[in-house]
Structure formats: structure tokens, C-alpha cells
PDB file of C-alpha atoms and ligand atoms in Angstrom:
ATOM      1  CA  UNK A  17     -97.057 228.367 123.798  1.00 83.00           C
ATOM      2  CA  UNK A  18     -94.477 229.931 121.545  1.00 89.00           C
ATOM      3  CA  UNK A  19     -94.751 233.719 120.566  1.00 94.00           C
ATOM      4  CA  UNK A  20     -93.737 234.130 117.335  1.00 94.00           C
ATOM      5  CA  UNK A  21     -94.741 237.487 116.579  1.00 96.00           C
ATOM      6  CA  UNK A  22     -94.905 240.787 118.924  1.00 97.00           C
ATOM      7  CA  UNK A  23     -95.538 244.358 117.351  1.00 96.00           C
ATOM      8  CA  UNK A  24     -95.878 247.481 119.043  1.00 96.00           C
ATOM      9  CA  UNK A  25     -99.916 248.668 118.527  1.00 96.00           C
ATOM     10  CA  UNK A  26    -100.541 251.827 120.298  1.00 94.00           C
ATOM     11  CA  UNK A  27     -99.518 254.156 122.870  1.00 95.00           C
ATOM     12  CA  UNK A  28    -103.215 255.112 124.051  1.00 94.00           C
ATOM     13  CA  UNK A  29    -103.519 258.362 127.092  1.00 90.00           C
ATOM     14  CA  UNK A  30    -106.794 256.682 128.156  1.00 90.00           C
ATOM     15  CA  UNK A  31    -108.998 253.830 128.124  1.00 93.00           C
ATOM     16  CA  UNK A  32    -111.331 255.490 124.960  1.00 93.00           C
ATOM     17  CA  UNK A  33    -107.922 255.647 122.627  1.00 94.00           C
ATOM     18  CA  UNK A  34    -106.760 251.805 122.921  1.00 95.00           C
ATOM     19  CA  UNK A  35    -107.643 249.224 120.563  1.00 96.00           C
ATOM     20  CA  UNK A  36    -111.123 249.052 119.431  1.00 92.00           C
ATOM     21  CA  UNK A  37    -111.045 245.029 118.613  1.00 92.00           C
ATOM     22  CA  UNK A  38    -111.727 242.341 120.963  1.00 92.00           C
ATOM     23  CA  UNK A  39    -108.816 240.782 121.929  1.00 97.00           C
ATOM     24  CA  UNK A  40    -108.129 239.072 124.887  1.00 97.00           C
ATOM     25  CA  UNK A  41    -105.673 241.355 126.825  1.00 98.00           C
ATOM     26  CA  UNK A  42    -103.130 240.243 129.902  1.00 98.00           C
ATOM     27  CA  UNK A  43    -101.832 243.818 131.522  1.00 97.00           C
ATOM     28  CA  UNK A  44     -98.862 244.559 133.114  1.00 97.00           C
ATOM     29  CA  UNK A  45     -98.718 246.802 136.635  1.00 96.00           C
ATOM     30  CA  UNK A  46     -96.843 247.513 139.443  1.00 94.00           C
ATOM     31  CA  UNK A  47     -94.370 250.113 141.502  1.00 92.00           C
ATOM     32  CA  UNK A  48     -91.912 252.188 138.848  1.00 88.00           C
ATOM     33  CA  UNK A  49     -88.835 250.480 137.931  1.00 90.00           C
ATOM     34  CA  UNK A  50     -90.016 246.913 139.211  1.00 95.00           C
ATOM     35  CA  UNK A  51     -89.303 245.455 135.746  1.00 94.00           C
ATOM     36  CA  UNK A  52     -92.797 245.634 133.943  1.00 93.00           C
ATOM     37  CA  UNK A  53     -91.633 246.646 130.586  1.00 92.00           C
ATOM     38  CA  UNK A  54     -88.464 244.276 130.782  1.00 95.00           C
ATOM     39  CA  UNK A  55     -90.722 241.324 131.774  1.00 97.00           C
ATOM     40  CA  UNK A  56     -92.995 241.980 128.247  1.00 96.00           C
ATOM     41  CA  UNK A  57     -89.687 242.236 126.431  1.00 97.00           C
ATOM     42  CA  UNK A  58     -88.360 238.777 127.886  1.00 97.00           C
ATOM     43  CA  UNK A  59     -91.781 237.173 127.531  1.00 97.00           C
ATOM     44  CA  UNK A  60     -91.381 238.103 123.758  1.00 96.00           C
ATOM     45  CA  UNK A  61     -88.018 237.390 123.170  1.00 95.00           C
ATOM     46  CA  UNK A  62     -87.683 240.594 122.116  1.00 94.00           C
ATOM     47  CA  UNK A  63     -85.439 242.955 123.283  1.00 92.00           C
ATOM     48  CA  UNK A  64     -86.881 246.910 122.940  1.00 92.00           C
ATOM     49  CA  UNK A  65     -90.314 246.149 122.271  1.00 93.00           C
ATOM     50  CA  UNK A  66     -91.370 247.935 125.336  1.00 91.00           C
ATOM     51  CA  UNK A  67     -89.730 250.672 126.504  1.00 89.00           C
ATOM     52  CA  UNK A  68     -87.332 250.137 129.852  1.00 88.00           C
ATOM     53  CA  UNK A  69     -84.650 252.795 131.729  1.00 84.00           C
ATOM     54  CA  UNK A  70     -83.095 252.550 135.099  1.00 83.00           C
ATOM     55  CA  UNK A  71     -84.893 255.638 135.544  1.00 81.00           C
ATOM     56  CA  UNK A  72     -88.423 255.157 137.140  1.00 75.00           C
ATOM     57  CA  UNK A  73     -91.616 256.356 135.591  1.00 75.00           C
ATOM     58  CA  UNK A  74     -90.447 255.509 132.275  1.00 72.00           C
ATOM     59  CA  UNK A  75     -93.701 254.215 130.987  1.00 76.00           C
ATOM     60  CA  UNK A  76     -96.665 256.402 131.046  1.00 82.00           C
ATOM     61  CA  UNK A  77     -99.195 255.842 128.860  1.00 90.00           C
ATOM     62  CA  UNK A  78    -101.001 252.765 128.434  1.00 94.00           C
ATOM     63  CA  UNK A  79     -98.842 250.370 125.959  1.00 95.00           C
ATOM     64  CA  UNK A  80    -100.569 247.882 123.552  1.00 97.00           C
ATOM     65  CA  UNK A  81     -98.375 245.165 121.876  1.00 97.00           C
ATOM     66  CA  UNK A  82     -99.946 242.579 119.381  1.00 97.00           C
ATOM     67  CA  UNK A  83     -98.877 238.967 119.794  1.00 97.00           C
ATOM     68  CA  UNK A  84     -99.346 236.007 117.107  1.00 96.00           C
ATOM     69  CA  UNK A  85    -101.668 238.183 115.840  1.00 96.00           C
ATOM     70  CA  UNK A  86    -104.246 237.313 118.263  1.00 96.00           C
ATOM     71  CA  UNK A  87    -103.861 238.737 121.730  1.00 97.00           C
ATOM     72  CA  UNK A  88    -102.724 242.056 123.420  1.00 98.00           C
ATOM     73  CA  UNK A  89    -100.161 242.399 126.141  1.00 97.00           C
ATOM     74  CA  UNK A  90    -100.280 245.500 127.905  1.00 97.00           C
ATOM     75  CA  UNK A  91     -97.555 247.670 129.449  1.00 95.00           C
ATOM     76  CA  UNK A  92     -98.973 250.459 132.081  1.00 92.00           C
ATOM     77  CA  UNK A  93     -97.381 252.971 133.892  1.00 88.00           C
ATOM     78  CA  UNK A  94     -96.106 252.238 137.663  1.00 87.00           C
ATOM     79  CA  UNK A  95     -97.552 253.490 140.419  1.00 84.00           C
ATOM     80  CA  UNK A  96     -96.424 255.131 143.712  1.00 76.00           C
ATOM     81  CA  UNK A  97     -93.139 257.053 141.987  1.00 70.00           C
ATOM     82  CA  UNK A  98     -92.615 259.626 144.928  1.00 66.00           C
ATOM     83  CA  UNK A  99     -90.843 261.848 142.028  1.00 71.00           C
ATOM     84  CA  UNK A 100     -93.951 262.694 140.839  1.00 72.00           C
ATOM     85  CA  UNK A 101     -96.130 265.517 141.318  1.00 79.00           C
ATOM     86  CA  UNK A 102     -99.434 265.164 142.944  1.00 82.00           C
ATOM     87  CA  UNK A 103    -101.096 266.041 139.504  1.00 85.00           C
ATOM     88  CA  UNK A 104     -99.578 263.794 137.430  1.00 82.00           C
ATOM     89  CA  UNK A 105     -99.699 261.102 140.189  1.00 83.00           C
ATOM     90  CA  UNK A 106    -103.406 261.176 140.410  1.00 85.00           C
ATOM     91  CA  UNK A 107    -104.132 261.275 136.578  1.00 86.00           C
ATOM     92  CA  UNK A 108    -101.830 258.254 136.508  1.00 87.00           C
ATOM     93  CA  UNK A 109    -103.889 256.654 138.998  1.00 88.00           C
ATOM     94  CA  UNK A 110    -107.211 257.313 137.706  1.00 90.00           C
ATOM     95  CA  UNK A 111    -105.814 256.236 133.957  1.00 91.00           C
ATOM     96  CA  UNK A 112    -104.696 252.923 135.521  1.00 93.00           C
ATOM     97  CA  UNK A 113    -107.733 252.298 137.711  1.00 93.00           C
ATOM     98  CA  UNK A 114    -110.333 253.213 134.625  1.00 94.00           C
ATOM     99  CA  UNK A 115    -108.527 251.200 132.499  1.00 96.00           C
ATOM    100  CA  UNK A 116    -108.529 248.014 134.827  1.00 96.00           C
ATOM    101  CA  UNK A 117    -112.327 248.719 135.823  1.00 96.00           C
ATOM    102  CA  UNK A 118    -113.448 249.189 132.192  1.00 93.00           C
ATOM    103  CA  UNK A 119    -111.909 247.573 129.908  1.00 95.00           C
ATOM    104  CA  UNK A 120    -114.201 244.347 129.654  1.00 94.00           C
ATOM    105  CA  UNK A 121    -110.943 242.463 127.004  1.00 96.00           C
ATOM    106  CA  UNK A 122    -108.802 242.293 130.132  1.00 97.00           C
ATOM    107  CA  UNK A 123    -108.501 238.786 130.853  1.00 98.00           C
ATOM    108  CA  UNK A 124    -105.536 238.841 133.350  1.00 98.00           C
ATOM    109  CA  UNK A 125    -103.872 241.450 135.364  1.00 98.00           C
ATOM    110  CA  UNK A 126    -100.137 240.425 136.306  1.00 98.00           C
ATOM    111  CA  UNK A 127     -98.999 242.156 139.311  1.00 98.00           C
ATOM    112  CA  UNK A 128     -95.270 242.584 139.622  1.00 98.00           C
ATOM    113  CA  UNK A 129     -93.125 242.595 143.033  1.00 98.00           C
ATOM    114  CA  UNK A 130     -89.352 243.087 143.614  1.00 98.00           C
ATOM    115  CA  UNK A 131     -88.413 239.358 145.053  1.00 98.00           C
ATOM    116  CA  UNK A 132     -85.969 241.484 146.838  1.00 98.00           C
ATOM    117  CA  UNK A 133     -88.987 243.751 149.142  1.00 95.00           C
ATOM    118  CA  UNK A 134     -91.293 242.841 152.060  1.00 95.00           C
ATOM    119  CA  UNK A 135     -94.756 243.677 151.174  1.00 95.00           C
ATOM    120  CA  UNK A 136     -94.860 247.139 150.611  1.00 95.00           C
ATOM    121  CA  UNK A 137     -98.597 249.080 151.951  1.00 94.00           C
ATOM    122  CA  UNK A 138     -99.028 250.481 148.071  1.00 93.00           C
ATOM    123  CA  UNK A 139     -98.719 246.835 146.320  1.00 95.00           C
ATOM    124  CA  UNK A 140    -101.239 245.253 149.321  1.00 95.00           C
ATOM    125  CA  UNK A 141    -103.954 248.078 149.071  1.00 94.00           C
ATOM    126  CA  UNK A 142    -103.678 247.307 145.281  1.00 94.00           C
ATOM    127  CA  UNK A 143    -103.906 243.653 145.523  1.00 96.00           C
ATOM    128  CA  UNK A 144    -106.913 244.425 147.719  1.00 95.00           C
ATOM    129  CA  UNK A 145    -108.474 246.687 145.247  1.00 94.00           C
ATOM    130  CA  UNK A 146    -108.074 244.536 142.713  1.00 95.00           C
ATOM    131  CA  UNK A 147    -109.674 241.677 144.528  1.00 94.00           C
ATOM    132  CA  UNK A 148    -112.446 243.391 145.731  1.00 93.00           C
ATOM    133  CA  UNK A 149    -113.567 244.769 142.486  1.00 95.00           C
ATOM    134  CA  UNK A 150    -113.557 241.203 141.549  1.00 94.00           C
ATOM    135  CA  UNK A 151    -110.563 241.916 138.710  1.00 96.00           C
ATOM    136  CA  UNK A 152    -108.598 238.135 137.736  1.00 96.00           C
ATOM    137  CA  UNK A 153    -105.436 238.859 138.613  1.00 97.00           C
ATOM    138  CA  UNK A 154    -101.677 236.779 139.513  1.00 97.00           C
ATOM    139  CA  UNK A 155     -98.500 238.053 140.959  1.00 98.00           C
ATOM    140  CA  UNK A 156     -95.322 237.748 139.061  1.00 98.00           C
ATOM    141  CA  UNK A 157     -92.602 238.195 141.834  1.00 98.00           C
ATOM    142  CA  UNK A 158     -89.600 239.797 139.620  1.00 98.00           C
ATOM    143  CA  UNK A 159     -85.411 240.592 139.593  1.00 98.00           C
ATOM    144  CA  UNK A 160     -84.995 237.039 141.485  1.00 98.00           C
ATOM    145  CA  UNK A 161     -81.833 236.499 139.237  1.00 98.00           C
ATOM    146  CA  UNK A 162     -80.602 239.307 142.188  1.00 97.00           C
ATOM    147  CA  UNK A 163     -81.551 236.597 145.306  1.00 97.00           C
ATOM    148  CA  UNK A 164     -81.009 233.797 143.901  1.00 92.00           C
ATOM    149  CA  UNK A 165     -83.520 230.710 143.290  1.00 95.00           C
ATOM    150  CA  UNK A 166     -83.887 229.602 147.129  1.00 97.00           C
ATOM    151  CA  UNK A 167     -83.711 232.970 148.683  1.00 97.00           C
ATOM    152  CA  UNK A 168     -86.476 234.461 146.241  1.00 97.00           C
ATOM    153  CA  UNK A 169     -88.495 231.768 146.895  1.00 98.00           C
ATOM    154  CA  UNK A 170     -88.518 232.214 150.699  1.00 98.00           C
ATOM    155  CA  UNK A 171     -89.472 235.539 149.933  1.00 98.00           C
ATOM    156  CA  UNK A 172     -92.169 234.839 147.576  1.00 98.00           C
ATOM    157  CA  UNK A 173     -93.817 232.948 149.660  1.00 97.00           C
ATOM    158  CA  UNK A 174     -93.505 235.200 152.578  1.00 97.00           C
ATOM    159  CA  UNK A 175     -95.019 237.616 151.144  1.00 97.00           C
ATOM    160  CA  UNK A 176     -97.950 235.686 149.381  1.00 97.00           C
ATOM    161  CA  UNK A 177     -98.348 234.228 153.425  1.00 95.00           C
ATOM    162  CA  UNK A 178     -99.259 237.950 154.045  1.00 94.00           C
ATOM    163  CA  UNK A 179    -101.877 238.110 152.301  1.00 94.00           C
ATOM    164  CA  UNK A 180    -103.794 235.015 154.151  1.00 91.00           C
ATOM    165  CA  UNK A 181    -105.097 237.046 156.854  1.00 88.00           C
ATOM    166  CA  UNK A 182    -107.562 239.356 154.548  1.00 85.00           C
ATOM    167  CA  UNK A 183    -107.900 236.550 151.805  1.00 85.00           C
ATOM    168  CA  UNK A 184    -109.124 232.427 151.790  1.00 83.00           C
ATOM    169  CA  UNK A 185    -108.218 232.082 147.879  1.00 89.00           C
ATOM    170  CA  UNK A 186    -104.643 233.255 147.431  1.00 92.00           C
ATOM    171  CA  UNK A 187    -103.813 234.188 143.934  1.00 94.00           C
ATOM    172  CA  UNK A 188    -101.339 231.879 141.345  1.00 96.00           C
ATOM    173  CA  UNK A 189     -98.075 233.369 141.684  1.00 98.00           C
ATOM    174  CA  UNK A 190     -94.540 233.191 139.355  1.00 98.00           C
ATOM    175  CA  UNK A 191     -91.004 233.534 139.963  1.00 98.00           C
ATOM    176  CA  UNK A 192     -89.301 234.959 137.481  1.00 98.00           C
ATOM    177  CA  UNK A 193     -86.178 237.232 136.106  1.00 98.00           C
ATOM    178  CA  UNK A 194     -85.991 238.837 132.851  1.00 98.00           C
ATOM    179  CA  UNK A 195     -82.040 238.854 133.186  1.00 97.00           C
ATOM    180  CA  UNK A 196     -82.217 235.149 132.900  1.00 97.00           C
ATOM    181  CA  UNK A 197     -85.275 234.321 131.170  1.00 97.00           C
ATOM    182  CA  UNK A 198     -86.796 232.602 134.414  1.00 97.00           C
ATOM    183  CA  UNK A 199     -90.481 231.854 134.724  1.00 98.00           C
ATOM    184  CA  UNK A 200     -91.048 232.762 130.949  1.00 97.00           C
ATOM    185  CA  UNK A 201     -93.041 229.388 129.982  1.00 97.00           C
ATOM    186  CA  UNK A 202     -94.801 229.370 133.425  1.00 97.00           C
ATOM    187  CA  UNK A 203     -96.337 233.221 132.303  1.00 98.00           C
ATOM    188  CA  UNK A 204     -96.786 232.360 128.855  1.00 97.00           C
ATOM    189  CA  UNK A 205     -98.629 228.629 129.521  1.00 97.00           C
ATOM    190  CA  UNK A 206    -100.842 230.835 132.193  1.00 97.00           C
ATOM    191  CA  UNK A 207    -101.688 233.141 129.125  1.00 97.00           C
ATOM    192  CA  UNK A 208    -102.509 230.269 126.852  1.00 96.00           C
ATOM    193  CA  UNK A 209    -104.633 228.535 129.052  1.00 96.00           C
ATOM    194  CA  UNK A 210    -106.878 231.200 129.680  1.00 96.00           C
ATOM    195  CA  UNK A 211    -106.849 231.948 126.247  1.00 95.00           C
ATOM    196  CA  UNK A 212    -108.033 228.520 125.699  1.00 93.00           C
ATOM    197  CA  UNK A 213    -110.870 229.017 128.676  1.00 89.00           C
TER     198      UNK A 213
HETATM  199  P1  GTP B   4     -91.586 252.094 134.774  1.00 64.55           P
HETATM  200  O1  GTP B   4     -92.028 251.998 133.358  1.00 64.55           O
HETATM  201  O2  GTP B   4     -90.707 253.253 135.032  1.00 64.55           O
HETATM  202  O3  GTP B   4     -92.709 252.006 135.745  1.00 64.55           O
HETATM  203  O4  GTP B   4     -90.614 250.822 135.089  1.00 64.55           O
HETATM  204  P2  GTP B   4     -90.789 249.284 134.691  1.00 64.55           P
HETATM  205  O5  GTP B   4     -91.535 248.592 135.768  1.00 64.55           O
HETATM  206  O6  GTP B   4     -91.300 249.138 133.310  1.00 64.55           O
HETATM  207  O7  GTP B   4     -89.275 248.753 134.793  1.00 64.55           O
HETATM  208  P3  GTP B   4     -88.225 248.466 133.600  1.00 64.55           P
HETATM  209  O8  GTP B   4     -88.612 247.240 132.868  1.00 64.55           O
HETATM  210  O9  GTP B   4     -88.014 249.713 132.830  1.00 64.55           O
HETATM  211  O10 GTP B   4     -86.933 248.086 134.467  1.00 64.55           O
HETATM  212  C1  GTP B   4     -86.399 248.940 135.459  1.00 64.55           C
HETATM  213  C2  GTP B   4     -84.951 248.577 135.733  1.00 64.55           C
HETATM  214  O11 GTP B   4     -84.874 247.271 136.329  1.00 64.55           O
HETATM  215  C3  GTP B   4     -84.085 248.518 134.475  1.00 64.55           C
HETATM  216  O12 GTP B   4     -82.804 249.032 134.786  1.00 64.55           O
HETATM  217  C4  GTP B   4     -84.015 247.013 134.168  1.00 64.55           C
HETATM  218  O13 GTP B   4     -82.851 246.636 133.476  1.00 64.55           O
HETATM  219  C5  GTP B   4     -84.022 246.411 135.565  1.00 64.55           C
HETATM  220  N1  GTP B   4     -84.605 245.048 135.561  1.00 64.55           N
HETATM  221  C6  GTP B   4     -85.839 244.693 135.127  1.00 64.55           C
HETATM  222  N2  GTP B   4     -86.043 243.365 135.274  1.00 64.55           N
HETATM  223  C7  GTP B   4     -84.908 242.857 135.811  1.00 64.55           C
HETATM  224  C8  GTP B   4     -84.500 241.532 136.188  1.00 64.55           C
HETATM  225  O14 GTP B   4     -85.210 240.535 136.063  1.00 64.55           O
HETATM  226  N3  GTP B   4     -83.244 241.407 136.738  1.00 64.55           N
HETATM  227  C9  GTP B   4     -82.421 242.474 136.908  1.00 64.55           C
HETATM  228  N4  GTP B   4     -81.238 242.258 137.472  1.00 64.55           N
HETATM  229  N5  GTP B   4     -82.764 243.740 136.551  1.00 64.55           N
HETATM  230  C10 GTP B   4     -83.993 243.925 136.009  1.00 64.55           C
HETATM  231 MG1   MG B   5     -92.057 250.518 132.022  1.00 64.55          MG
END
């Protein structure tokens, strides 16, 4: 699949403010600064789109981009940014969670790792959550451009191995790097296929 068009929608502070159409959406989530917004930029060849700093907690609100015309991805803020207070922490939090829980468009959640990391306790209880509430999600393993391809593949699937002791059906999973464009027609033929389903 080829994305030929990607325009920035809305900006939306909760669920009730994004789009009211009925697009399929594919959301974006993970820790701060673990390459969500540069990941939507690469997927759509198009640098600036989404909003990206070296700085985490760049992105907080929830992000809508159009695509062909047809489909929605969406950027979210990270979670678990120890900067934060409490306060804004938690309405993060319960802005993420209520948007994943009720938001009946959402047709994939991508999950985003550092290749680099072990599995961390935040991105496992969210995995978990996301599994029990019976949400389609995949992990996109990120930065591997800083491992290189056989080292971030060890660790990719070291850390999907972790996740066998809780669950049978392990999720799909991608390798990619938004430095080098890796993994960008893996994503984007998982997004047209369930877009075809
Ligand atoms: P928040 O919105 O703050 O939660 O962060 P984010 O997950 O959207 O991360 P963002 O895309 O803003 O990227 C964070 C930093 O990581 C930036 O300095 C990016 O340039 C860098 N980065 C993102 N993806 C890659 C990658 O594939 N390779 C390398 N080397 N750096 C990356
Ligand atoms: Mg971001």
C-alpha cells in the first residue's frame, strides 16, 4: 500500500472531541520519547506531520492524521514520563485508556518498544491491559537503526519470549527504524490488510 496523502485532522483533549466519521483508525502508544510521532512521520513519508522533540512528553493530546483520504492514524501521548506531575500523569492516563476502551473505529493499536530496553514493568502491564480488555493490538519494536539488524532482532524476540508465560497467542510484531525507513511496508501492508478485513 502506498500513502499518497497524509493531513493533519485534529488535535482532540478527549475521546468526545475527535473525529465524528467512521474511519478505520490504527493508534500509536507507548513510553515518552520511544519514537511514536517519528514512526507516523516515516510511515507517511512525511517529515513534520506529527510533532517529535528529543524532549519527552512532547505529544499530549490525542493526534488525528487523515490518510488517502480514507483512514486515520493516530498519535497519543506517552505514558510513564517520571517528569510529570501526578495530576497531569493520571489525566493522561485516563485520556489514553478511554480513548482505547471507547472508541469502537480503532482497528489496531501499535505498541512501540525501544529495541535497545529489556521489558520494562509499565510496557508489560500495558500489553496485559490491552489484552485482557480484548483490544487488537501489535508491537512495533523501534530505534533498531541504533543496534543494528541482528542485535535488535535478538532483542525483539527476547522480549516478545517474555511475554509467553502469561500469554498462548503472542501478538505480530515489527522491526523497524524511522532513521532508516525500516519496517515501513511491513506496518503499512499490516494496515491495509485489515483495512481490507
Ligand atoms: P512523546 O510524544 O514525547 O511521547 O515522544 P514520541 O514517542 O512521539 O517520540 P518522538 O517521535 O518525538 O522521538 C523522540 C526522539 O527519538 C527524537 O529525538 C527522535 O529523533 C528520536 N527517534 C525516533 N525514532 C528514531 C529512530 O528510529 N532512530 C533514531 N536513531 N532515533 C529516533
Ligand atoms: Mg510524540
Amino acid at each position: 500500500m502506498e500513502i499518497k496523502k497524509s493531513e493533519f485532522t485534529i488535535s482532540a483533549p478527549r475521546v468526545s472531541m475527535c473525529p465524528k466519521d467512521n474511519k478505520a483508525e490504527y493508534a500509536f502508544i507507548g513510553r515518552s520519547n520511544v519514537g511514536k510521532s517519528s514512526l507516523i512521520n516515516m510511515l507517511c513519508n512525511h517529515k513534520g506531520l506529527a510533532k517529535t522533540s528529543a524532549t519527552p512528553g512532547k505529544t499530549l493530546l490525542i493526534n488525528h492524521f487523515i490518510i488517502n483520504n480514507e483512514w486515520y492514524l493516530v498519535d497519543l501521548p506517552g505514558y510513564g514520563f517520571a517528569k510529570r506531575s501526578k495530576t497531569v500523569q493520571k489525566q493522561l492516563e485516563q485520556m489514553i485508556s478511554s480513548y482505547i476502551l471507547q472508541r469502537p473505529q480503532l482497528a489496531n493499536v501499535f505498541v512501540l518498544i525501544d529495541v535497545r530496553h529489556e521489558q520494562q514493568k509499565i510496557d508489560r502491564e500495558f500489553v496485559d491491559w490491552l489484552g485482557e480488555s480484548n483490544v487488537p493490538f501489535c508491537i512495533v519494536f523501534t530505534k533498531a537503526d541504533k543496534l543494528g539488524p541482528v542485535k535488535a532482532r535478538m532483542n525483539a524476540e527476547k522480549w516478545m519470549h517474555a511475554l509467553e508465560d502469561r500469554w498462548e497467542a503472542l501478538p505480530p510484531y515489527f522491526i523497524t527504524s524511522s532513521e532508516k525507513k525500516t519496517g515501513r511496508d511491513e506496518v503499512l501492508d499490516y494496515i491495509d490488510e485489515i483495512n481490507k478485513s
